[in-house]
């Protein structure tokens, strides 16, 4: 258990479209939630969904079997690893999260500020 089920920001049964719609409605930079990944893959169990600059970013949360830790996005050298998904969220409430727009090849960053609840 990644320590997500008791958290206000965890939207367990929420699909991608529902999460995105909820974040667009919030319309606040730094709004976020964590949902189960669409693929239900043990190596990528969750997705961090963040709203920034009128866009929604779906960032995969990877589970690293060898170290039993979690990391964001694609695997990269020197990446930050965390012991739980809750640690990822807590960390990025204080330090900026880099948001990469693969379509426009731009980078932004924001902190996780507002928990969005999916109704």
Tab-separated table of C-alpha atoms in Angstrom, residues 10-58:
chain	number	residue	atom	x	y	z
A	10	UNK	CA	-6.650	10.296	-3.614
A	11	UNK	CA	-9.523	9.748	-6.045
A	12	UNK	CA	-9.669	5.971	-6.102
A	13	UNK	CA	-12.305	5.179	-8.703
A	14	UNK	CA	-11.702	8.232	-10.836
A	15	UNK	CA	-10.818	7.821	-14.533
A	16	UNK	CA	-8.698	10.197	-16.564
A	17	UNK	CA	-11.572	12.209	-18.035
A	18	UNK	CA	-13.332	12.640	-14.665
A	19	UNK	CA	-10.062	13.796	-13.081
A	20	UNK	CA	-9.342	16.249	-15.889
A	21	UNK	CA	-12.891	17.652	-15.780
A	22	UNK	CA	-12.650	18.184	-12.007
A	23	UNK	CA	-9.337	20.023	-12.383
A	24	UNK	CA	-10.631	22.226	-15.212
A	25	UNK	CA	-13.585	23.139	-12.987
A	26	UNK	CA	-11.234	24.074	-10.129
A	27	UNK	CA	-9.324	26.325	-12.559
A	28	UNK	CA	-6.589	27.048	-9.996
A	29	UNK	CA	-2.879	26.651	-10.748
A	30	UNK	CA	-1.483	23.951	-8.501
A	31	UNK	CA	-4.768	22.037	-8.150
A	32	UNK	CA	-4.119	18.305	-8.066
A	33	UNK	CA	-5.259	14.810	-7.242
A	34	UNK	CA	-3.866	11.297	-7.477
A	35	UNK	CA	-5.841	8.580	-9.268
A	36	UNK	CA	-5.324	4.953	-10.176
A	37	UNK	CA	-3.567	4.687	-13.531
A	38	UNK	CA	-5.700	3.676	-16.475
A	39	UNK	CA	-3.494	0.715	-17.305
A	40	UNK	CA	-3.548	-0.756	-13.794
A	41	UNK	CA	0.068	-1.776	-14.221
A	42	UNK	CA	2.025	-2.720	-11.093
A	43	UNK	CA	5.008	-0.715	-12.397
A	44	UNK	CA	2.856	2.399	-12.830
A	45	UNK	CA	0.033	2.096	-10.310
A	46	UNK	CA	-0.961	5.755	-9.997
A	47	UNK	CA	-1.121	9.034	-11.880
A	48	UNK	CA	-0.599	12.492	-10.427
A	49	UNK	CA	-2.978	14.906	-12.170
A	50	UNK	CA	-2.025	18.595	-11.951
A	51	UNK	CA	-3.667	21.764	-13.276
A	52	UNK	CA	-1.430	24.618	-14.367
A	53	UNK	CA	-1.761	27.484	-16.847
A	54	UNK	CA	-5.168	26.278	-18.162
A	55	UNK	CA	-3.776	22.796	-18.827
A	56	UNK	CA	-4.046	19.433	-17.117
A	57	UNK	CA	-0.937	17.264	-16.798
A	58	UNK	CA	-1.171	13.512	-16.157
